[in-house]
Short mmCIF file of C-alpha atoms in Angstrom, two decimals:
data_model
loop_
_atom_site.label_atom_id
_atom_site.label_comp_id
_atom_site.label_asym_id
_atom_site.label_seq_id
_atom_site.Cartn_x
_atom_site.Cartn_y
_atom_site.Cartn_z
CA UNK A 1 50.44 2.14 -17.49
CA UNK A 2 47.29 -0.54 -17.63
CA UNK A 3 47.58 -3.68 -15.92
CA UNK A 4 45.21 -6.46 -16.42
CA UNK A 5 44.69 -9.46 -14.55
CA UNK A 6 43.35 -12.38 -17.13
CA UNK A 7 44.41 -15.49 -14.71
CA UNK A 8 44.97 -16.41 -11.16
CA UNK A 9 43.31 -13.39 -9.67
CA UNK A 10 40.86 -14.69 -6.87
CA UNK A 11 42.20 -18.03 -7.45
CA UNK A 12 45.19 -20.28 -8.26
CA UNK A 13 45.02 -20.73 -11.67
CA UNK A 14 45.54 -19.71 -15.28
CA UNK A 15 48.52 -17.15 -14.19
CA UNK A 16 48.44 -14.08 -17.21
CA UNK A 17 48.73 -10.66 -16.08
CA UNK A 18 48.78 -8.01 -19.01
CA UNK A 19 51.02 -4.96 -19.01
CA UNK A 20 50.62 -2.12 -21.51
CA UNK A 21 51.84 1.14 -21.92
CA UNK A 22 51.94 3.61 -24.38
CA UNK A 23 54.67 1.69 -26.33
CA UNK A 24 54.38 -2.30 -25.13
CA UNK A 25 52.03 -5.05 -24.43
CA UNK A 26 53.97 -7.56 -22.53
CA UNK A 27 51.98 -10.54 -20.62
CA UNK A 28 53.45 -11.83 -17.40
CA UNK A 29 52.79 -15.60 -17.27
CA UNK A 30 50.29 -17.64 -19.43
CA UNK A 31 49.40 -20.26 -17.63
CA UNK A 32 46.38 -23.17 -18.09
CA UNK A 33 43.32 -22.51 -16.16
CA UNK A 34 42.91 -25.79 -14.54
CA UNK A 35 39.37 -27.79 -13.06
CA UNK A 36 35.99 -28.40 -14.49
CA UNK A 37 36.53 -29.37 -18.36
CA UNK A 38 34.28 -27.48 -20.01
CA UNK A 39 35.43 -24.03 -17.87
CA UNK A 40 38.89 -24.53 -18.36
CA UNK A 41 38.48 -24.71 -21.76
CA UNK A 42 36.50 -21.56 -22.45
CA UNK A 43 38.99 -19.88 -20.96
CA UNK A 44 41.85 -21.60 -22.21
CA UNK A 45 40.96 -21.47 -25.78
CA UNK A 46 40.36 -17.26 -26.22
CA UNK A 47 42.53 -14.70 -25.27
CA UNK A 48 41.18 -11.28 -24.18
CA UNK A 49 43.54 -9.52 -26.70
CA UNK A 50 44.81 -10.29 -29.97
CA UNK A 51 47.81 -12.81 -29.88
CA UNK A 52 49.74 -11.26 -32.07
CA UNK A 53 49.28 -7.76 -30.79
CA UNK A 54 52.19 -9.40 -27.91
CA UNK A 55 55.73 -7.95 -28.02
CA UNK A 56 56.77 -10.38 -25.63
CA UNK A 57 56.17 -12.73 -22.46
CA UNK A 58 57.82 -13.23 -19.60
CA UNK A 59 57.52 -16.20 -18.05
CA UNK A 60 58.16 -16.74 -13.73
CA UNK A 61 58.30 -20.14 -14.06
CA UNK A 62 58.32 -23.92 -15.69
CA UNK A 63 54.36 -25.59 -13.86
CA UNK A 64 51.59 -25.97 -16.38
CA UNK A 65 49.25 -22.76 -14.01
CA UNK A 66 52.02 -20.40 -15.20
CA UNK A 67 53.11 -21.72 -18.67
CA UNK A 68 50.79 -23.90 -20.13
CA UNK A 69 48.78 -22.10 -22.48
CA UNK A 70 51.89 -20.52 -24.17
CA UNK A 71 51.45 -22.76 -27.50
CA UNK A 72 48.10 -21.95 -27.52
CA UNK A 73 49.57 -18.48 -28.06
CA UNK A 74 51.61 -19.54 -30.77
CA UNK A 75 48.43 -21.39 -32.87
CA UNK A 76 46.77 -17.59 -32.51
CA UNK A 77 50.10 -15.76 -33.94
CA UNK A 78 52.39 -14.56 -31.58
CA UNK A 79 55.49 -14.34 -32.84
CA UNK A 80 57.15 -12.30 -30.12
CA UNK A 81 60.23 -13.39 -27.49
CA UNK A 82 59.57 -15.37 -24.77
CA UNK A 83 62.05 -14.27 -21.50
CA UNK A 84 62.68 -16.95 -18.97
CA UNK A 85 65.83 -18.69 -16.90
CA UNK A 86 67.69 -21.60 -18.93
CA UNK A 87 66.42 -24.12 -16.38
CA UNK A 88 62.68 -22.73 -16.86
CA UNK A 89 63.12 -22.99 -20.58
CA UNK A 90 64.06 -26.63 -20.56
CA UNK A 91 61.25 -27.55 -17.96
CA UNK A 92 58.56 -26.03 -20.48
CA UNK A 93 60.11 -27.40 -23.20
CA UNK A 94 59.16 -31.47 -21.34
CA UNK A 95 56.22 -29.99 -20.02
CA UNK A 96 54.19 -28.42 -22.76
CA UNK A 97 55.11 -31.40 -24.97
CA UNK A 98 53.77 -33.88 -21.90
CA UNK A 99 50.80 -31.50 -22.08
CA UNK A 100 50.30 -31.85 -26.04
CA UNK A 101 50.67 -35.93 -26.00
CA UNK A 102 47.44 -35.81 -23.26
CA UNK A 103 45.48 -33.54 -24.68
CA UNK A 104 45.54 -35.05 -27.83
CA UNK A 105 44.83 -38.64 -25.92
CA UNK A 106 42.12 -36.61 -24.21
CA UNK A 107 40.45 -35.75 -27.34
CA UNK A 108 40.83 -39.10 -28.95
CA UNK A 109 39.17 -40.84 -25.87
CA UNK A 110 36.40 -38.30 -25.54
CA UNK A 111 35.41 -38.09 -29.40
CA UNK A 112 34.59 -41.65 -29.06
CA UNK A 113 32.59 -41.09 -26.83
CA UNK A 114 30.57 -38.71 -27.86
CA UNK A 115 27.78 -39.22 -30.34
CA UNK A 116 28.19 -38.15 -34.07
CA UNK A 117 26.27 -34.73 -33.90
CA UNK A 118 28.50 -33.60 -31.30
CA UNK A 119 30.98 -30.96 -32.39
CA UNK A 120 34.71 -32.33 -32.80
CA UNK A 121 36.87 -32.47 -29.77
CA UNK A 122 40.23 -30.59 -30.58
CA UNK A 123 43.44 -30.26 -28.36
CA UNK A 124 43.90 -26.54 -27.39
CA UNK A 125 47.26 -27.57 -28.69
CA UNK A 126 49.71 -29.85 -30.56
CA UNK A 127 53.62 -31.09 -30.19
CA UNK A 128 54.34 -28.95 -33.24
CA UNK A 129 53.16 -25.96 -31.78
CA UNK A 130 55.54 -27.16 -28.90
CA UNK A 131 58.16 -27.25 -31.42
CA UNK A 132 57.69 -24.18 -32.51
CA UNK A 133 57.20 -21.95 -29.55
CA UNK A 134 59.97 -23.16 -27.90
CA UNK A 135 62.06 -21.46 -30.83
CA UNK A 136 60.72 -17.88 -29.23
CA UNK A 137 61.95 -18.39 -25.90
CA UNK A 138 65.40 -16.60 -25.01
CA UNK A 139 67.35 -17.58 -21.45
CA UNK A 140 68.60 -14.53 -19.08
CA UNK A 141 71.19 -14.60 -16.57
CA UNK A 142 69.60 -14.78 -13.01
CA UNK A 143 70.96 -11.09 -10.94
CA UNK A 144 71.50 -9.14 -14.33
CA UNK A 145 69.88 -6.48 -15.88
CA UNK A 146 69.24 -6.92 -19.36
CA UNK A 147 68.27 -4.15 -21.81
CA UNK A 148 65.18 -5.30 -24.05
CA UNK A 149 65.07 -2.02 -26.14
CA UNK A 150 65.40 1.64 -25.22
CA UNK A 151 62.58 1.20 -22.99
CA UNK A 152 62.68 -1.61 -21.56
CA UNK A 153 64.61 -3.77 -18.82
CA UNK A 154 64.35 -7.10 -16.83
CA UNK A 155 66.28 -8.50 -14.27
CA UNK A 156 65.64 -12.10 -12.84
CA UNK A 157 65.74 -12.43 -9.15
CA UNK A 158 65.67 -16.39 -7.60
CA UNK A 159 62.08 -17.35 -6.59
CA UNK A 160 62.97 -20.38 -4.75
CA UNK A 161 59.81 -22.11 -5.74
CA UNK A 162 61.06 -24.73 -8.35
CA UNK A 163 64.24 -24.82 -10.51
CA UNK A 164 64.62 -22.03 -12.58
CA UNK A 165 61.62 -19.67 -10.42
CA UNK A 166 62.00 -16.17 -11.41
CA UNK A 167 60.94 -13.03 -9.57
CA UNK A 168 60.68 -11.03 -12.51
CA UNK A 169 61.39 -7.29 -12.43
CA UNK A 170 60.81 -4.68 -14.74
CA UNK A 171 61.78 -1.05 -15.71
CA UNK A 172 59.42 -0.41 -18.19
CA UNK A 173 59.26 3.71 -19.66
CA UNK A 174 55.81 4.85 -20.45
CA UNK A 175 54.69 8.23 -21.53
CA UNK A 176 58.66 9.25 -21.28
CA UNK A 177 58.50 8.23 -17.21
CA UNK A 178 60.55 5.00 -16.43
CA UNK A 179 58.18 2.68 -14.13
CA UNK A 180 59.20 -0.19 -11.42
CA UNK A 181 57.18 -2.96 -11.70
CA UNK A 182 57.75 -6.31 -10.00
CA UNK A 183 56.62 -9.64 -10.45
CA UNK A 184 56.77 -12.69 -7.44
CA UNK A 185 55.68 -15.23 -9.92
CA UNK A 186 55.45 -18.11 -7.29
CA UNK A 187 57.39 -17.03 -4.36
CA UNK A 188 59.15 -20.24 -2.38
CA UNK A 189 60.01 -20.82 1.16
CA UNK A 190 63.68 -21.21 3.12
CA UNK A 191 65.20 -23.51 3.69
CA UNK A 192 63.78 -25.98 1.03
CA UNK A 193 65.94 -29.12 -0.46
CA UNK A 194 67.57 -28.12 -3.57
CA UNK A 195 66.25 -24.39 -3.61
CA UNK A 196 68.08 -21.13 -3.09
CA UNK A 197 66.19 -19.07 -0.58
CA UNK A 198 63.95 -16.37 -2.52
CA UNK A 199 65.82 -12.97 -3.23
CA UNK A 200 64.19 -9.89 -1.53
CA UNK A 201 64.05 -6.43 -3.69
CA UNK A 202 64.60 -3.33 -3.32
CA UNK A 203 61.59 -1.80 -3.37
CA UNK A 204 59.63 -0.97 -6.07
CA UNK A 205 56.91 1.37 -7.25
CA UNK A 206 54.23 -1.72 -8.34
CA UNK A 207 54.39 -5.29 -6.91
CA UNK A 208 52.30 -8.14 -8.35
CA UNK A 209 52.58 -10.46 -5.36
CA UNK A 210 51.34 -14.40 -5.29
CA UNK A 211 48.92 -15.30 -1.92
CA UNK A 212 48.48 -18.87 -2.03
CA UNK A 213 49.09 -19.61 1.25
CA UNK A 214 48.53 -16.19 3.34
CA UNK A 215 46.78 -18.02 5.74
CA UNK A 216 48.66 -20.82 6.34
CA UNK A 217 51.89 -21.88 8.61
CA UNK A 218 53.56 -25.24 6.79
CA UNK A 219 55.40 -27.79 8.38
CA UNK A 220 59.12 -27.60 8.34
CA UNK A 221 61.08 -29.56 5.25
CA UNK A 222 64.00 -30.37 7.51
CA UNK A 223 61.68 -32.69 9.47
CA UNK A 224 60.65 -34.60 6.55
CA UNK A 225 63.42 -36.83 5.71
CA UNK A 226 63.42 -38.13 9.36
CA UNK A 227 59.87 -39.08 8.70
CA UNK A 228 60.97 -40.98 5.70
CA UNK A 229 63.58 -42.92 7.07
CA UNK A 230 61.44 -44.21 9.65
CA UNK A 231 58.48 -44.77 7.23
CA UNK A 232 61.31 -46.93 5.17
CA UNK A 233 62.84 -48.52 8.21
CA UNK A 234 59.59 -50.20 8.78
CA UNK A 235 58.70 -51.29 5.65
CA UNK A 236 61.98 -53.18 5.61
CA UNK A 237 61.42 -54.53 8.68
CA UNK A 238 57.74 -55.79 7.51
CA UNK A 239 58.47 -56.48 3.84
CA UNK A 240 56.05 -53.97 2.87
CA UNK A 241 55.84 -51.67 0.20
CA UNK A 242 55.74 -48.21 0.13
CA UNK A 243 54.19 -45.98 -2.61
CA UNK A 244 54.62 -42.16 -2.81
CA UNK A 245 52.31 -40.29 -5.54
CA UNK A 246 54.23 -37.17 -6.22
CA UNK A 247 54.47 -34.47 -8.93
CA UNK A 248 56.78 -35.08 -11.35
CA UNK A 249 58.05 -31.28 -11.15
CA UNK A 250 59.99 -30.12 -8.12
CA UNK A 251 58.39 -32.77 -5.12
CA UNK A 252 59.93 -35.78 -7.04
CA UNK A 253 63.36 -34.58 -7.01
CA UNK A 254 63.08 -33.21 -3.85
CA UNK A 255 62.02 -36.78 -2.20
CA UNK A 256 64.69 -38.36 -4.52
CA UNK A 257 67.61 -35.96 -3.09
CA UNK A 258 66.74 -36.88 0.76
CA UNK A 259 67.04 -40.60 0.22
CA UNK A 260 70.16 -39.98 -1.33
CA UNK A 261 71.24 -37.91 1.76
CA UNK A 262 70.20 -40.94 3.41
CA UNK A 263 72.35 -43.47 1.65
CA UNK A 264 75.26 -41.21 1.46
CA UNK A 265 74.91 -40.81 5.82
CA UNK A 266 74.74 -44.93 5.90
CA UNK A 267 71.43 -44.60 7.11
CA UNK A 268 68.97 -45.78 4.42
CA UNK A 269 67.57 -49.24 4.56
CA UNK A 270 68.45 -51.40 1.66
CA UNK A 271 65.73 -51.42 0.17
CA UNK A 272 65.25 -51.09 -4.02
CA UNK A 273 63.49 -47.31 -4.86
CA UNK A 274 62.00 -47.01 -8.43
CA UNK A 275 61.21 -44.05 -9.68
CA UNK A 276 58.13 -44.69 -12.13
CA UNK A 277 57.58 -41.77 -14.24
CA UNK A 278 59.07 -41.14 -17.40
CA UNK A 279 58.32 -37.55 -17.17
CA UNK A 280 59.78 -37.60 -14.13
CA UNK A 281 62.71 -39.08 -15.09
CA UNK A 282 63.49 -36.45 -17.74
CA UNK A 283 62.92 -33.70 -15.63
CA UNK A 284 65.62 -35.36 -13.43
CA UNK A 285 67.99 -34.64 -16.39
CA UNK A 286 67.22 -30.92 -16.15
CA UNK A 287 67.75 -30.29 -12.65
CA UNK A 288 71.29 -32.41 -13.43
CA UNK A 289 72.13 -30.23 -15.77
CA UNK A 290 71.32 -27.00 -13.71
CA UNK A 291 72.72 -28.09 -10.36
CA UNK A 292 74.89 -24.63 -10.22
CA UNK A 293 71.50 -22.90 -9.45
CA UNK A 294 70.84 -25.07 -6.58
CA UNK A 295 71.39 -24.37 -3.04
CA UNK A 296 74.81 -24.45 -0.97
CA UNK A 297 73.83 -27.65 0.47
CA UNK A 298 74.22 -29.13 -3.20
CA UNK A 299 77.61 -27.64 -3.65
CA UNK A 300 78.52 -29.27 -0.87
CA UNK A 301 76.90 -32.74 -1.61
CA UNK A 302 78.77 -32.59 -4.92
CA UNK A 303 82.10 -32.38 -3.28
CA UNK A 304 81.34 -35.94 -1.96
CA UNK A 305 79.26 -37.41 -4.59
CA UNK A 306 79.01 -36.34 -7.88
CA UNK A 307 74.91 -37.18 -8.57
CA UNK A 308 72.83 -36.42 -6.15
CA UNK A 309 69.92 -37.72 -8.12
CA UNK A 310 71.39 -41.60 -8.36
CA UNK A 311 72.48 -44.12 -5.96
CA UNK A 312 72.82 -47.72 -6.50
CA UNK A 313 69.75 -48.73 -4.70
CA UNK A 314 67.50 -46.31 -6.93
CA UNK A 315 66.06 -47.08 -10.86
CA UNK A 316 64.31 -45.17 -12.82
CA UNK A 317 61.74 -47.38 -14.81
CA UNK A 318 61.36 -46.58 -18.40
CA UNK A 319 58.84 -49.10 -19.81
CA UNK A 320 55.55 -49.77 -19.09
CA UNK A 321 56.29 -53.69 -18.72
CA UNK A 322 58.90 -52.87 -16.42
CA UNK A 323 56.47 -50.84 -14.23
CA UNK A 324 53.69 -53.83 -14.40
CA UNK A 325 56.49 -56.16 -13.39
CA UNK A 326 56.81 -54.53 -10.04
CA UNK A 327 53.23 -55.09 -9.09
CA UNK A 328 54.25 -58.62 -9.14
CA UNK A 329 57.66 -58.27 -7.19
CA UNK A 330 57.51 -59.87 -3.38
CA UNK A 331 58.93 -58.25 -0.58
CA UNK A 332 59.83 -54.75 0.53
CA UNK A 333 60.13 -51.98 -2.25
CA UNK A 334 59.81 -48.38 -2.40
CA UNK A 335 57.73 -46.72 -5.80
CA UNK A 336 57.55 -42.89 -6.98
CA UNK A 337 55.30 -41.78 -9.24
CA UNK A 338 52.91 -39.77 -10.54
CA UNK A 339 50.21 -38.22 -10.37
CA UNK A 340 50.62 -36.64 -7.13
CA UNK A 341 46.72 -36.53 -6.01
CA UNK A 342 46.41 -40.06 -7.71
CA UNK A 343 43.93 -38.61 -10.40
CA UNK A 344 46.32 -40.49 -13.37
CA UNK A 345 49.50 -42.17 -13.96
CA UNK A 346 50.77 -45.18 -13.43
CA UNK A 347 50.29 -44.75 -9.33
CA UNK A 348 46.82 -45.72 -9.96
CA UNK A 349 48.20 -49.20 -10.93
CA UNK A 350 49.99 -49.19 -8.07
CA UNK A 351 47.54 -48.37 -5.57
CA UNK A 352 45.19 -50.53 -6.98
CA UNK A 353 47.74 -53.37 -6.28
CA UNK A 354 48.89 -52.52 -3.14
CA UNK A 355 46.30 -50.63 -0.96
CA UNK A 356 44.64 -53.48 0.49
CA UNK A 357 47.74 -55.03 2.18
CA UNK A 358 47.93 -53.97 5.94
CA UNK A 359 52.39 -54.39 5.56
CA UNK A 360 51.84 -51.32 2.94
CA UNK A 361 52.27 -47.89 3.05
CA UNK A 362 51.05 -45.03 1.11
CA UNK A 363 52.78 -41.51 1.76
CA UNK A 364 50.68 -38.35 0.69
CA UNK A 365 53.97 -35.49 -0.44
CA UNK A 366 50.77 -32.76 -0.65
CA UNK A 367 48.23 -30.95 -0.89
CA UNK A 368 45.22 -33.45 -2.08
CA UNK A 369 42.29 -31.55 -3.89
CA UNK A 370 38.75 -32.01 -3.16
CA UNK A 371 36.94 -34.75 -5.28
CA UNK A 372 41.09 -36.66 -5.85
CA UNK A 373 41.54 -39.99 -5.03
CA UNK A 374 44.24 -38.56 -3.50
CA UNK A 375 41.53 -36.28 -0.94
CA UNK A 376 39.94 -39.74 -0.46
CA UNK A 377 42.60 -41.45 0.87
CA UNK A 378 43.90 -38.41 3.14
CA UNK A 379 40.68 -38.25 4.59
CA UNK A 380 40.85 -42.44 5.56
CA UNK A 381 37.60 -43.44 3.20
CA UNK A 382 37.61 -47.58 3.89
CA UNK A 383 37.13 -47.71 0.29
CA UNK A 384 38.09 -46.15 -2.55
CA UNK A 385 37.29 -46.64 -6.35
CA UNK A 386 40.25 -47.03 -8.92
CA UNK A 387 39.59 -48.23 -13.02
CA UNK A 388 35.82 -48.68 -11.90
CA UNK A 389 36.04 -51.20 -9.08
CA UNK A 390 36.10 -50.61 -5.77
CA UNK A 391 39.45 -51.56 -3.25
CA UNK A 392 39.70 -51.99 0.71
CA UNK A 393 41.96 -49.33 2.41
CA UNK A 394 43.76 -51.59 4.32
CA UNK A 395 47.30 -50.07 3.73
CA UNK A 396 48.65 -47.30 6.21
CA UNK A 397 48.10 -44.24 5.05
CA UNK A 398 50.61 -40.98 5.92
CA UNK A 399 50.42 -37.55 5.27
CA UNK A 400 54.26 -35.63 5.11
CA UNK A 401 53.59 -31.73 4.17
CA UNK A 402 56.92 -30.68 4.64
CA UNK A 403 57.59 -30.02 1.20
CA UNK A 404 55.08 -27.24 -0.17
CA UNK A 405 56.65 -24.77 -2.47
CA UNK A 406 55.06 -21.98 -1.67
CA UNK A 407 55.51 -18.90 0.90
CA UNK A 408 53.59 -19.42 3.90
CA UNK A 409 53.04 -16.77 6.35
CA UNK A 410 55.83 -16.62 7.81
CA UNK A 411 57.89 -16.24 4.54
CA UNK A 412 55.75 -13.77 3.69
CA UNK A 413 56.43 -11.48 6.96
CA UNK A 414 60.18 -12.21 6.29
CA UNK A 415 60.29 -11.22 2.67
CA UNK A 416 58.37 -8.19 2.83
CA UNK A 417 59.46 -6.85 6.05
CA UNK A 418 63.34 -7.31 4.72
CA UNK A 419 62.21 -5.59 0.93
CA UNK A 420 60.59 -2.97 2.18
CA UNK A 421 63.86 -2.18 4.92
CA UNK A 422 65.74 -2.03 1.33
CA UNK A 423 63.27 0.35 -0.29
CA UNK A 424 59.54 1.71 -0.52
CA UNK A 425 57.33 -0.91 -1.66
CA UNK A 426 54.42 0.83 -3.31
CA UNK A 427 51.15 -0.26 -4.85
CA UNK A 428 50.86 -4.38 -4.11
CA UNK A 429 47.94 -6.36 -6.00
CA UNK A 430 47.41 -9.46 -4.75
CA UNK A 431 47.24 -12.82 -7.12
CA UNK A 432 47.14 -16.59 -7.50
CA UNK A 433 45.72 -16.98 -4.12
CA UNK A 434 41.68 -17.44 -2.87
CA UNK A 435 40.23 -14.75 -1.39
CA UNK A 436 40.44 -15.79 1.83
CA UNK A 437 43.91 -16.47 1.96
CA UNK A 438 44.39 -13.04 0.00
CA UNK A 439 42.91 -11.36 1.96
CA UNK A 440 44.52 -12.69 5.34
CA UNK A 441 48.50 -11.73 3.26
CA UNK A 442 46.64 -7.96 2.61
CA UNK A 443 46.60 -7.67 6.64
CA UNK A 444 49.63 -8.85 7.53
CA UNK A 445 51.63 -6.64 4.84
CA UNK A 446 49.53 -3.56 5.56
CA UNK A 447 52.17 -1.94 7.63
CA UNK A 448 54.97 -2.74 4.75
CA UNK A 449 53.32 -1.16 1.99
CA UNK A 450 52.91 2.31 1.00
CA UNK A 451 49.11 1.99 -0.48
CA UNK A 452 46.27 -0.30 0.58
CA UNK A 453 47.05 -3.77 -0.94
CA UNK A 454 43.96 -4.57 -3.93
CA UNK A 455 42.66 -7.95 -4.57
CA UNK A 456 42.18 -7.77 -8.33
CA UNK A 457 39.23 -9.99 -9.97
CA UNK A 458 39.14 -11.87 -13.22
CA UNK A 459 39.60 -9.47 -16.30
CA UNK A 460 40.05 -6.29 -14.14
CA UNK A 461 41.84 -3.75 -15.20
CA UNK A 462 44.08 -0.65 -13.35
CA UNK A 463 45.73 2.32 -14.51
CA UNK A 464 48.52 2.92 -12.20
#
């Protein structure tokens, strides 16, 4: 059996792993590369292997660095099944057609300006390749095994990284030997809001493992919604407002569900909340219509109250007059929306309108890349620039980093260290993470491994 690592493999990106044996070629992810423009495109835009020469993908989970390039896919004729959770199905299905509507805004904006001997911008992408892509996909069962031919199976562990996360695993026969391959996709933490812990395995003879955060400890989620009641408490108190960029995937719905916690516990100031993302908003419906593969904490909720996504004090803005309206509203407010390191999106509006009043807060949910409006106001610049012009920090600006999806180290000790008591874990490469931080995960799982753990690199390839 080859594997081939075409994405996320010495950094965080562009997840596409490529296994092929003597009878299959199945791809593991196939995610958008994701920074400089004209990089991300010359990888996004050619595949290292004929599309069509796919008999399938199986895809971990619903964010754009895992799924994103699938239509491109499509456009270069695959025709094969795509194998993914239900909730991880409808995710892609908003998100690559969110991700069709701006790339083909992109190119429209950049063609103009451009001069005329410049070669035509194109989308990698359109919403009818969307359309039709999403006809391919087919939804397993989390826990079961499902046959996929006579050589073939996949079962779909929980990931708990986002709604619908898979840990995908794989008995896959090649040369007449059956093979165990698994598959962390993005592996989450415990004891997140919403989330199922991750499932361990039982062992297994090849593990492709994420390593985003090897080197990190993360704050604890629990503390976070104490945070935010006393970040709202004060803003009522002050009539200020408070602004929250966050993601529309997963960190929304998360900071929606703890002020609901807070209303239904009597405890959260009355103060309006508007959520102001329409993408957001729509992913909302999703996780509502998959709350049986939330957490026991839900179940219980639901017992009580019957959405944990609404509450009377919380809207969820649909128009774009409606969201310029609450630039003008007076007195203490709360707004959500994206993007979540302020690089686009309608928080830019809001910032702009609201960052140099000293009653105002602004609330960081993340991790804020270098070069993001987002980094610059983490970091306390006096001044930032937003639509061209520059605007006085004056606002109060707080960082909460409870909420990170991913396995730090500590998750990582506890879900190897409790696989590998369940069975031999064998040959681990090591993906989706920088080097650093992969190489910091290689040392601490040494001792629960059976071979030496390998750092792949871009387009590298392993018989195993």
């Amino acid at each position: 059996m080859k594997i081939t690592f075409l994405g996320a493999a010495g950094e965080v990106t562009g997840s596409q792993h490529l296994i092929e044996t003597d009878g299959r070629r199945i791809l593991l992810d196939c995610g958008l590369f994701q920074g400089h423009r004209a990089e991300s495109f010359k990888k996004n835009c050619r595949f290292a292997y004929p599309a069509e020469s796919l008999d399938a993908v199986i895809l971990s989970h619903g964010h754009m660095d895992h799924c994103g390039n699938i239509p491109r896919l499509y456009n270069k004729g695959f025709r094969g099944p795509i194998f993914c959770t239900s909730a991880t199905a409808d995710i892609a299905e908003i998100m690559l057609k969110d991700s069709a509507r701006i790339q083909d805004e992109d190119a429209r904006y950049l063609s103009r300006k451009l001069n005329e001997k410049h070669p035509p911008i194109e989308p990698l992408y359109d919403e009818e390749d969307v359309r039709q892509v999403m006809k391919q996909f087919e939804r397993l069962d989390y826990h079961e095994w499902h046959d996929l031919g006579d050589d073939l199976r996949v079962r779909l562990l929980d990931a708990g990284h986002i709604l619908g996360s898979a840990i995908i695993e794989m008995k896959i026969k090649d040369r007449g030997e059956w093979r165990h391959l698994v598959f962390t996709g993005d592996l989450g933490r415990r004891d997140l809001p919403l989330l199922r812990d991750p499932d361990t395995i039982e062992g297994c003879e090849i593990l492709i493992s994420e390593s985003t955060y090897g080197n990190r400890i993360h704050e604890k989620a629990s503390d976070l919604k104490e945070e935010l009641y006393h970040i709202l408490d004060e803003a009522y108190r002050v009539e200020g407002r408070v602004i929250i960029p966050a993601f529309s995937l997963g960190r929304t719905q998360q900071i929606i569900y703890y002020l609901n916690d807070l209303y239904n516990e009597n405890r959260l100031p009355h103060i309006p909340i508007f959520v102001d993302s329409p993408l957001s908003t729509r992913l909302v419906s999703v996780y509502r219509h998959h709350l049986q593969d939330m957490d026991q904490d839900v179940s219980d909720v639901l017992k009580e109250d019957k959405d944990p996504f609404g509450f009377s004090l919380l809207d969820y803005v649909s128009t774009r007059q409606q969201s310029i309206e609450l630039n003008k509203r007076e007195g203490a407010f709360v707004v959500i929306a994206g993007s979540g390191m302020c690089e686009n999106g309608r928080i830019r509006h809001h910032l702009k309108n609201g960052l140099e009043h000293p009653e105002n807060t602004v609330v960081l949910m993340g991790y804020q890349a270098e070069h993001t409006l987002g980094r610059r106001l983490q970091q306390r610049d006096p001044k930032v620039k937003i639509f061209d012009r520059y605007y006085q920090v004056k606002a109060k600006v707080v960082q909460l980093s409870g909420l990170s999806g991913h396995a730090d180290v500590e998750d990582f000790k506890w879900w190897y260290e409790t696989s590998a008591k369940r069975g031999n874990i064998g040959q681990v490469f090591l993906v989706h993470g920088e080097p650093e931080s992969a190489t910091a995960l290689a040392a601490l799982i040494r001792d629960e491994v059976d071979e030496e753990p390998i750092i792949p690199h871009y387009q590298q390839s392993f018989e195993v």
